[in-house]
Short mmCIF file of C-alpha atoms in Angstrom, two decimals:
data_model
loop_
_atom_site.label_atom_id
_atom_site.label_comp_id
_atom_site.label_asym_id
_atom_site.label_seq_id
_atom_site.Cartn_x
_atom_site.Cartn_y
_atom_site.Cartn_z
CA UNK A 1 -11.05 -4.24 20.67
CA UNK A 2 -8.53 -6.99 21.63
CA UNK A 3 -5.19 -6.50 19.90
CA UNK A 4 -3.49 -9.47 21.45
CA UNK A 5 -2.32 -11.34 18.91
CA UNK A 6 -2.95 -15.31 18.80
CA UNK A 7 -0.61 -17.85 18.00
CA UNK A 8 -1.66 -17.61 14.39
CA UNK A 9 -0.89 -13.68 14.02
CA UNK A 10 2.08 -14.59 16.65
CA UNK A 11 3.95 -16.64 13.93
CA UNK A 12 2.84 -14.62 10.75
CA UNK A 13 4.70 -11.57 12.29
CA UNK A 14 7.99 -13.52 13.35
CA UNK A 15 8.14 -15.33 9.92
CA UNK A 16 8.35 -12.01 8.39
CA UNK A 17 10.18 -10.18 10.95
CA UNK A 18 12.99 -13.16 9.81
CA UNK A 19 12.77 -13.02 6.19
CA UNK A 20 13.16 -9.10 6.77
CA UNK A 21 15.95 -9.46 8.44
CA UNK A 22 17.68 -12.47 7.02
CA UNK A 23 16.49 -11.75 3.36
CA UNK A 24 15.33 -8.49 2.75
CA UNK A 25 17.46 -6.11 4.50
CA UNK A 26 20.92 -7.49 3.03
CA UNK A 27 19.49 -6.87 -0.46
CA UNK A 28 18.38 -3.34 0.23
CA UNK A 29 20.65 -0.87 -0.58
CA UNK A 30 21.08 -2.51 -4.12
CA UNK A 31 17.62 -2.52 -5.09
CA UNK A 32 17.28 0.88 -3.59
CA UNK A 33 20.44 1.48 -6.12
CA UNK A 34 19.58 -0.06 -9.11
CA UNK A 35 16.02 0.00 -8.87
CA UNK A 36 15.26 -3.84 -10.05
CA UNK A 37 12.42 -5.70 -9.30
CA UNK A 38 13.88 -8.42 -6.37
CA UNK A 39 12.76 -11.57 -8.11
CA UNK A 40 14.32 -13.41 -5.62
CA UNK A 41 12.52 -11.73 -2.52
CA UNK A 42 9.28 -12.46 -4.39
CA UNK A 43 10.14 -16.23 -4.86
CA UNK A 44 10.67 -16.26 -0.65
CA UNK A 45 7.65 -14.56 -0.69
CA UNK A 46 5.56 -17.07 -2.52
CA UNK A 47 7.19 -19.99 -0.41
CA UNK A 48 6.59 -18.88 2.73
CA UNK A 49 2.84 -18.30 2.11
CA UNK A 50 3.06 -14.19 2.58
CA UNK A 51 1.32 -13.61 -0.57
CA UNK A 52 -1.32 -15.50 0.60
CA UNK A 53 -2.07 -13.98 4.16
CA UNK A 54 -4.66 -11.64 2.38
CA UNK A 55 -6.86 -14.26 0.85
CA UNK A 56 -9.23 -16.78 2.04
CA UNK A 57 -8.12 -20.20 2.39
CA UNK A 58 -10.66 -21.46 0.01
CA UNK A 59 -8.93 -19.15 -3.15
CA UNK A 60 -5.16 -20.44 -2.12
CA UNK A 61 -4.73 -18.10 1.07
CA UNK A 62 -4.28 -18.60 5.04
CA UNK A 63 -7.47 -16.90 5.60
CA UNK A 64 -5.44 -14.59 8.19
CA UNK A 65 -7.40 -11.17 6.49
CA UNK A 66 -5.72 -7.67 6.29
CA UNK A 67 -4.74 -7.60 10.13
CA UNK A 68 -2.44 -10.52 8.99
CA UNK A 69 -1.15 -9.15 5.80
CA UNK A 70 -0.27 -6.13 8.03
CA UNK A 71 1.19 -7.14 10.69
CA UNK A 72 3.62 -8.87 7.88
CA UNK A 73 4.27 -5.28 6.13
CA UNK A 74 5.15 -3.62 8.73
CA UNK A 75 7.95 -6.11 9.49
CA UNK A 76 9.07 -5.76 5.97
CA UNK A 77 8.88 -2.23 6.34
CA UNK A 78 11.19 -1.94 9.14
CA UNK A 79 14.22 -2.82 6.73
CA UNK A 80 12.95 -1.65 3.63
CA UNK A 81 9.46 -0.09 2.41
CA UNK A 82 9.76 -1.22 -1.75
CA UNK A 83 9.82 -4.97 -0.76
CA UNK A 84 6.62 -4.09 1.79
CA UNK A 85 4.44 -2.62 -1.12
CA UNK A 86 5.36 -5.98 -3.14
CA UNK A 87 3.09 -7.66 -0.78
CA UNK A 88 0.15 -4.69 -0.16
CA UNK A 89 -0.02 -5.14 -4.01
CA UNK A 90 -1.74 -8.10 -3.60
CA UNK A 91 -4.66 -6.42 -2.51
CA UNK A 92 -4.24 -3.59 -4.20
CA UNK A 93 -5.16 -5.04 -7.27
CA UNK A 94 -8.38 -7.46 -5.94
CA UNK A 95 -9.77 -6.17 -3.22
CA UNK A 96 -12.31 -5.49 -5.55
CA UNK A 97 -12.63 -8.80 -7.24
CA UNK A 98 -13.21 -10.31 -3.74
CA UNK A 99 -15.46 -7.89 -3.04
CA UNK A 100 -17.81 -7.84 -6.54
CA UNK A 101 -15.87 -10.33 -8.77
CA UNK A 102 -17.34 -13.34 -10.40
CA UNK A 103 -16.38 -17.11 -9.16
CA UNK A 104 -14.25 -17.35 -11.99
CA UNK A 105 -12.75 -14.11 -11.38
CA UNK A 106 -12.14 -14.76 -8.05
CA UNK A 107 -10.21 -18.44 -8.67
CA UNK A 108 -8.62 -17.14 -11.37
CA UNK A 109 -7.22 -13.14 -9.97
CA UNK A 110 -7.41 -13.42 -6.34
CA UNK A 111 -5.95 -17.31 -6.08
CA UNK A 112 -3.59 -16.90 -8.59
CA UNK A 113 -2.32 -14.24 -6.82
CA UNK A 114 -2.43 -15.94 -3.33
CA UNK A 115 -0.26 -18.70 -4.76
CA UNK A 116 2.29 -16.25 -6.35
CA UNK A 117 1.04 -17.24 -9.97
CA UNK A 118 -0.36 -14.04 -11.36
CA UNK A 119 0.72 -10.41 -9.81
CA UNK A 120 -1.68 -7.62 -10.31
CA UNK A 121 -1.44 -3.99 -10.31
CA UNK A 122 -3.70 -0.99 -9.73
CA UNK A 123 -4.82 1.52 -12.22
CA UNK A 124 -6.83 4.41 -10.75
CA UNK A 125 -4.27 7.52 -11.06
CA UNK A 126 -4.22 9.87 -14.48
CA UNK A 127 -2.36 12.92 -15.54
CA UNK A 128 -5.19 14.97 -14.98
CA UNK A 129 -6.99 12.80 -12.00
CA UNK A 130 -5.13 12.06 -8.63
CA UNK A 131 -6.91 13.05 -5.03
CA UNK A 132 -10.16 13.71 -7.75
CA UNK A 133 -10.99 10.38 -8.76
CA UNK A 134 -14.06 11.18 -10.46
CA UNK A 135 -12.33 13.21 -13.09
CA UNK A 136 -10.61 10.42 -14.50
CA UNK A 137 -10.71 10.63 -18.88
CA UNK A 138 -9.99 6.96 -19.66
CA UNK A 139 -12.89 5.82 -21.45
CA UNK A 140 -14.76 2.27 -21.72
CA UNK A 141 -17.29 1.69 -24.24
CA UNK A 142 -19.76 -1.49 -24.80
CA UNK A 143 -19.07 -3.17 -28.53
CA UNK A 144 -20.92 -6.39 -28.80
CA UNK A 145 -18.88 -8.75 -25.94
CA UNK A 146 -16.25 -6.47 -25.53
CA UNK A 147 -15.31 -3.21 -23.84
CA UNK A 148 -12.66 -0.99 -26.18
CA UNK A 149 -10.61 1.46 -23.35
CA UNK A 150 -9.38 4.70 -24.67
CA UNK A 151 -6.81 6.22 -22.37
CA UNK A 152 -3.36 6.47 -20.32
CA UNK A 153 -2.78 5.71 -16.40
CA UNK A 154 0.24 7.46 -14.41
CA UNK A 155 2.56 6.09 -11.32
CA UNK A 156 1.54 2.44 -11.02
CA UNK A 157 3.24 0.62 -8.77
CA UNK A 158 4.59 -3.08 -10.29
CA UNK A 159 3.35 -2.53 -13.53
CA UNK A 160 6.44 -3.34 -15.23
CA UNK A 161 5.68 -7.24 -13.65
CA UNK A 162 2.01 -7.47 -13.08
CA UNK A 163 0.25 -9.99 -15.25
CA UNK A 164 -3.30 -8.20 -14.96
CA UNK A 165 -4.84 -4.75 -13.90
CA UNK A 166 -7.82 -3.61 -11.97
CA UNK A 167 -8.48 -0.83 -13.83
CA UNK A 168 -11.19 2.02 -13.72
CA UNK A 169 -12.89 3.82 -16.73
CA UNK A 170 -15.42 5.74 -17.45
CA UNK A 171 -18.85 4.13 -19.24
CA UNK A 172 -20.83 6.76 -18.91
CA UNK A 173 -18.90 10.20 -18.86
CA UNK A 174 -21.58 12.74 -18.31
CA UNK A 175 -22.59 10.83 -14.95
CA UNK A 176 -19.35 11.58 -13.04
CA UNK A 177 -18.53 9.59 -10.01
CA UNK A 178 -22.10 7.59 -11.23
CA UNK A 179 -20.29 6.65 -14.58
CA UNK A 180 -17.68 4.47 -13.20
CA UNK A 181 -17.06 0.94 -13.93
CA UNK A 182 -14.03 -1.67 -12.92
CA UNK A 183 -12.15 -4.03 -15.38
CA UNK A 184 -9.64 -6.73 -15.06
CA UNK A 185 -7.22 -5.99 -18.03
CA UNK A 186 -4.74 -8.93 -18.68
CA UNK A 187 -1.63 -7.97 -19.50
CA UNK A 188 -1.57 -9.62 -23.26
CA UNK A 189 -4.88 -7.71 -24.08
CA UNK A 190 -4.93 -6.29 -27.70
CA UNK A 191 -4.24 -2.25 -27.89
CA UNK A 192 -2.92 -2.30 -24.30
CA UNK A 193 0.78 -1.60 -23.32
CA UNK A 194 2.88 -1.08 -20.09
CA UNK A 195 4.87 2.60 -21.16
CA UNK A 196 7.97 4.31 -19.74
CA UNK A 197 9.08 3.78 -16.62
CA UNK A 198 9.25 7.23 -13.87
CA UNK A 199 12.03 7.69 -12.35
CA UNK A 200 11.25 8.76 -8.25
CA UNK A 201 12.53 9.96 -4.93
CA UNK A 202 11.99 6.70 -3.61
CA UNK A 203 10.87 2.71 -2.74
CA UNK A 204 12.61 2.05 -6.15
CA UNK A 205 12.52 -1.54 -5.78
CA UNK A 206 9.26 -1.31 -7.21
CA UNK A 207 8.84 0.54 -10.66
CA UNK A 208 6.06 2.68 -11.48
CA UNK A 209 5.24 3.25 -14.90
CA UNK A 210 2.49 4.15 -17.41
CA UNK A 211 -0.06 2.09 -18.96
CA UNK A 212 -1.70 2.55 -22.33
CA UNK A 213 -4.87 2.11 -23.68
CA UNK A 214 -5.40 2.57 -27.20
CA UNK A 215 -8.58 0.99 -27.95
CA UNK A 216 -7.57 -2.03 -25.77
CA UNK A 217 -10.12 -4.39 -25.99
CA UNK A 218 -11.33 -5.85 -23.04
CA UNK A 219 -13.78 -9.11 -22.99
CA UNK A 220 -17.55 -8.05 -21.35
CA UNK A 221 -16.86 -10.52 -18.59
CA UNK A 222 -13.91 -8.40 -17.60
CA UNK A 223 -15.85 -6.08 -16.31
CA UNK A 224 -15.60 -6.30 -12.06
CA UNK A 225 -19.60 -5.70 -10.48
CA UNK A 226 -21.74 -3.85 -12.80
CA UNK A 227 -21.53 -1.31 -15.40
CA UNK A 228 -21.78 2.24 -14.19
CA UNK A 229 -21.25 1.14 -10.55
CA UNK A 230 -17.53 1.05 -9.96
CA UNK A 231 -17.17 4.48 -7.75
CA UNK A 232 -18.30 3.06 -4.63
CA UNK A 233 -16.13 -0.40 -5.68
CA UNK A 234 -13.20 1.54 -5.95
CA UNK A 235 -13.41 3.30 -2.75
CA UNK A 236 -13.69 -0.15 -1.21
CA UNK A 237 -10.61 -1.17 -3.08
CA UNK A 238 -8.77 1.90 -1.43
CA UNK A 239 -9.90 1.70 1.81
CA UNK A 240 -9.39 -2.04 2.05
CA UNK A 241 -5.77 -1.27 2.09
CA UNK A 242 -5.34 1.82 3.63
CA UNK A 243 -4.26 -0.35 7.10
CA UNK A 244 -1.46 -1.80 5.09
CA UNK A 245 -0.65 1.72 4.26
CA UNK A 246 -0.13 2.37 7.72
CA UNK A 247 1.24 -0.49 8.58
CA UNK A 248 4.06 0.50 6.22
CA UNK A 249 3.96 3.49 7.73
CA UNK A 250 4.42 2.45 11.06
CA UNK A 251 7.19 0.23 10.11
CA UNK A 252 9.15 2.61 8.53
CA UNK A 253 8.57 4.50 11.35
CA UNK A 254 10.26 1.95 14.05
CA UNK A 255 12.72 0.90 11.13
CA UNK A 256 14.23 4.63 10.67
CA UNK A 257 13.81 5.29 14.91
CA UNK A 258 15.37 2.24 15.97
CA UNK A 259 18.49 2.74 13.18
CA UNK A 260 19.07 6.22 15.29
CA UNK A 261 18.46 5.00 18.78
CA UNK A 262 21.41 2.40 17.81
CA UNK A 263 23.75 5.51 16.62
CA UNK A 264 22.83 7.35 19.72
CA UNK A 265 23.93 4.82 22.00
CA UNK A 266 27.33 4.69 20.28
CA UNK A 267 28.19 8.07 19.59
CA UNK A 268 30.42 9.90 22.32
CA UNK A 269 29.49 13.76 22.43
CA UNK A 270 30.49 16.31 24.92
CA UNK A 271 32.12 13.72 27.22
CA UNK A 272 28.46 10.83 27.08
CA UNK A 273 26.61 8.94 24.90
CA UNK A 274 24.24 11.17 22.34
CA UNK A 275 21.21 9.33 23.80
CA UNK A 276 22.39 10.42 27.26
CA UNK A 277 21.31 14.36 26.27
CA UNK A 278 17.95 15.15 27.12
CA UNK A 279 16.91 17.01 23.96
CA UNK A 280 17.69 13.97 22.08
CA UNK A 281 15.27 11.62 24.34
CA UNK A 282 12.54 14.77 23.77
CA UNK A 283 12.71 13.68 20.06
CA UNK A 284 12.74 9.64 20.48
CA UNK A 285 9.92 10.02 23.09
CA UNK A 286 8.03 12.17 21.03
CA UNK A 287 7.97 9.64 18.01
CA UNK A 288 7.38 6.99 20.05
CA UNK A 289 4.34 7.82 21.44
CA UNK A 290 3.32 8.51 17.97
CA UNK A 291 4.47 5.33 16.54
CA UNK A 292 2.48 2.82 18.97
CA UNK A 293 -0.67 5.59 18.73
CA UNK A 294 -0.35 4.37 14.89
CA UNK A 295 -0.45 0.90 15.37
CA UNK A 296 -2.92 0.45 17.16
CA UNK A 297 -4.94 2.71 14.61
CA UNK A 298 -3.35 0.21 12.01
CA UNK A 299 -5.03 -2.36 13.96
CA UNK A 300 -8.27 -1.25 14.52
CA UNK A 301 -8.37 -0.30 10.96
CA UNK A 302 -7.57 -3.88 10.03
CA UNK A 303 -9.73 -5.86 12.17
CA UNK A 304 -12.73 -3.08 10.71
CA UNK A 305 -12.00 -4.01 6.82
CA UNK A 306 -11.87 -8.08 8.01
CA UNK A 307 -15.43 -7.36 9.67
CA UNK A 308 -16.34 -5.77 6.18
CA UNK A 309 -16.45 -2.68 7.09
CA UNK A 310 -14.27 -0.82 4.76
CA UNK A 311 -17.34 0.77 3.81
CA UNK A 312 -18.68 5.06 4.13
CA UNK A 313 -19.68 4.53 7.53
CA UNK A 314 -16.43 3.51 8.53
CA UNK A 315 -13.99 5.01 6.30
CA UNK A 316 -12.56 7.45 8.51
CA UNK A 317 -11.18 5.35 10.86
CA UNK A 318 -9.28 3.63 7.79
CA UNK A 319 -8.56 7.26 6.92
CA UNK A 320 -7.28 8.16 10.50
CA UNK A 321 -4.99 5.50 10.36
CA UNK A 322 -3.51 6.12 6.85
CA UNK A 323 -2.91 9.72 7.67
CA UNK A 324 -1.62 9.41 11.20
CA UNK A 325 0.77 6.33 10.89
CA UNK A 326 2.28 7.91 7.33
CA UNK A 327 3.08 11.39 8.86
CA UNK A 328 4.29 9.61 11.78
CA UNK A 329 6.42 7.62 9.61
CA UNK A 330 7.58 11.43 7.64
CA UNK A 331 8.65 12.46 11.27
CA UNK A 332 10.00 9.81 12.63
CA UNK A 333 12.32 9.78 9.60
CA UNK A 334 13.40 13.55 9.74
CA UNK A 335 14.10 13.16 13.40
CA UNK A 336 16.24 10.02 13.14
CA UNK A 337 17.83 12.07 10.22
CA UNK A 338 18.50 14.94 12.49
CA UNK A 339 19.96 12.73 15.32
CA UNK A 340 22.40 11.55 13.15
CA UNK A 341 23.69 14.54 11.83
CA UNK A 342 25.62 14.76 8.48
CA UNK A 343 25.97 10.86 8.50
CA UNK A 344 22.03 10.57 8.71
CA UNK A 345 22.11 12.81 5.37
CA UNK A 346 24.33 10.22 3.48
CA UNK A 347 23.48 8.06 0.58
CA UNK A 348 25.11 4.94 2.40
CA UNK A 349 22.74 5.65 5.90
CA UNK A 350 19.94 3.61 6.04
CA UNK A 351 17.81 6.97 7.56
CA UNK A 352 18.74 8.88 3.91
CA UNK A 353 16.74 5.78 2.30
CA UNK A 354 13.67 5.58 4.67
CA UNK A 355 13.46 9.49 4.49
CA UNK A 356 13.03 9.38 0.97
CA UNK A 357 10.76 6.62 0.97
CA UNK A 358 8.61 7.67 3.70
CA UNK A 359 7.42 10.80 1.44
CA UNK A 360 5.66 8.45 -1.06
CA UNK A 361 3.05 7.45 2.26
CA UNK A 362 1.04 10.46 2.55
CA UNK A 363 0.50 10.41 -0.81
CA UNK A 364 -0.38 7.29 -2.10
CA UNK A 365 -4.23 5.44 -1.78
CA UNK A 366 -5.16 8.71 -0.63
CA UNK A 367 -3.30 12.19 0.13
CA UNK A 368 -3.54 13.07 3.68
CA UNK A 369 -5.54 15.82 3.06
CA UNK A 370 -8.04 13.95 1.55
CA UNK A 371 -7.92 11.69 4.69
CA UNK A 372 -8.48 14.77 6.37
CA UNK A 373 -11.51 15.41 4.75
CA UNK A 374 -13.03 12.28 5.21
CA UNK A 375 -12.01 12.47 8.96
CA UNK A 376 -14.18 15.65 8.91
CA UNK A 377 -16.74 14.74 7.43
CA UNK A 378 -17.53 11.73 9.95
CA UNK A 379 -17.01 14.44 12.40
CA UNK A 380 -19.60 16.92 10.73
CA UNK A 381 -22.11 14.07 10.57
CA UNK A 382 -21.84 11.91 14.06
CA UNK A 383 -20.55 8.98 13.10
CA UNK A 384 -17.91 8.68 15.74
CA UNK A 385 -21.15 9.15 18.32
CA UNK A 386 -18.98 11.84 20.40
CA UNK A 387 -22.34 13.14 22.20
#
């Protein structure tokens, strides 16, 4: 694979490299403080066409796929990881419509998103159904052109601003993963409410909360694909993003690294410069190596889901990537802590922020152990065609 980037993907990463620098990372530590939305970074967002890189042209986008919209995340990432997730959100919440949606689904979800219009959110997770998707209890039932959901969803990120939700239920609940199906819930829909608001470790510029069904009712033509077949749509949905996971990952990664390095070179210990002592270069080698062995898993994973492959057959190098760049980004942030010593472990270091916020990335779309499993499986079965 060629991961030379054209002129195109060129300009898409220095346009957000600058808005990361110029805009984002000056309002970090108060959104990381107060925990507000950033409005204002969305608005910058929406003018600059970031939204958009996700989308074909013809639904409002630039057509530059999920190798574009990553390569912009990880920039963002570098400075802060909340105000990255603002823009994986965008596919979060319609990978699915592109993938299964109706026309008018599609022009009204996916471009109204593109053009900063609508934001969605992504409603998979329950109390009692995380890494086991197929054990989710919210229920969906047919009554006449409507669907009435029955049920509560945990930890979604931007609910507090999304204007709709791709949301899975179950129509047929002695089926299992065969009794899935996919709806578009709008955020005015009768019997449906955003709840409390968790308070977290981390990436707090972007609120999770709860969201409530009690016997929402949701029109038939909601429904995303067909009834009963929303498993294998939502498993598209996850592992269409899963290289914007990593790219976050990898971001955060270079982000929390390259604060350290910058210490290191300024900090006078034992008569040098702490970058001059060879156990420290042991530690920034070490996550180097590890950080460009992520992105170019980020990138092979990308250019795979714009091929349409985000599919079984391929899933596990999606799943390699997620699992690989987000523990990367885990270390990368404990070592940068430790090579900066008690001032690493303070609220006003940068490192104390990305360490926090670097835990949420092996868990989200996908614990790394079920990444793991996936991995294996491909293994078990040949598809990486070893022998």
């Amino acid at each position: 694979m060629n991961f030379y980037l054209t002129e195109e993907q060129q300009l898409i990463r220095d346009t957000a490299r600058r808005i990361a620098r110029e805009v984002v990372a000056p309002r970090a530590p108060e959104l990381d403080d107060t925990g507000i939305y950033p409005e204002d970074i969305f608005q910058v967002y929406k003018e600059t066409g970031l939204l958009g890189l996700g989308f074909p042209e013809e639904l409002g986008g630039s057509g530059a796929g999920i190798f574009g919209l990553a390569l912009a995340i990880e920039e963002i990432a570098k400075v802060d990881n909340a105000c990255a997730l603002i823009l994986l959100l965008t596919r979060l919440s319609t990978s699915a419509i592109l993938k299964a949606g109706t026309e008018e689904q599609k022009r009204k979800y996916c471009a109204g998103t593109a053009r900063g219009e609508l934001r969605g959110a992504f409603g998979l997770t329950e109390p009692g159904a995380g890494s086991d998707s197929a054990n989710i209890a919210t229920r969906a039932v047919r009554k006449g052109d409507e669907y009435i959901l029955t049920g509560t969803k945990c930890y979604i990120s931007g609910a507090s601003v999304a204007d709709f939700f791709l949301v899975a239920a179950k129509t047929d609940p002695r089926a299992g993963s065969r009794g899935f199906s996919v709806f578009i819930v709008d955020r005015d829909t009768p019997g449906f409410r955003v709840g409390r608001e968790d308070r977290k470790m981390g990436v707090h510029g972007v609120p999770t909360c709860e969201l409530i069904f009690e016997e929402a009712r949701v029109p038939a033509h909601n429904l995303v694909g067909r009834e009963n077949e929303g498993f294998k749509l939502i498993m598209w949905n996850l592992n269409s993003v899963r290289p914007c996971v990593a790219a976050r990952g990898v971001g955060t990664a270079e982000g929390a690294i390259q604060y350290a390095v910058d210490y290191a070179r300024q900090r006078q210990t034992f008569g040098q410069p702490l970058i001059e002592h060879q156990a420290i270069q042991m530690m920034i080698a070490e996550v180097a190596m590890h950080i460009e062995a992520s992105r170019l898993l980020t990138y092979q994973a990308a250019l795979l889901v714009d091929e349409g492959k985000a599919d079984r057959e391929h899933a596990h190098f999606l799943s390699m990537a997620k699992a690989f760049a987000t523990e990367t980004a885990v270390e990368a942030c404990d070592k940068a802590l430790q090579i900066m010593g008690g001032l690493g472990y303070m609220h006003e270091s940068l490192t104390e922020r990305f360490y926090r916020d670097a835990r949420q990335l092996t868990i989200v779309e996908g614990t790394s152990q079920v990444q793991r499993l996936i991995i294996a499986r491909a293994v078990k079965d040949n598809l990486l065609n070893w022998y």
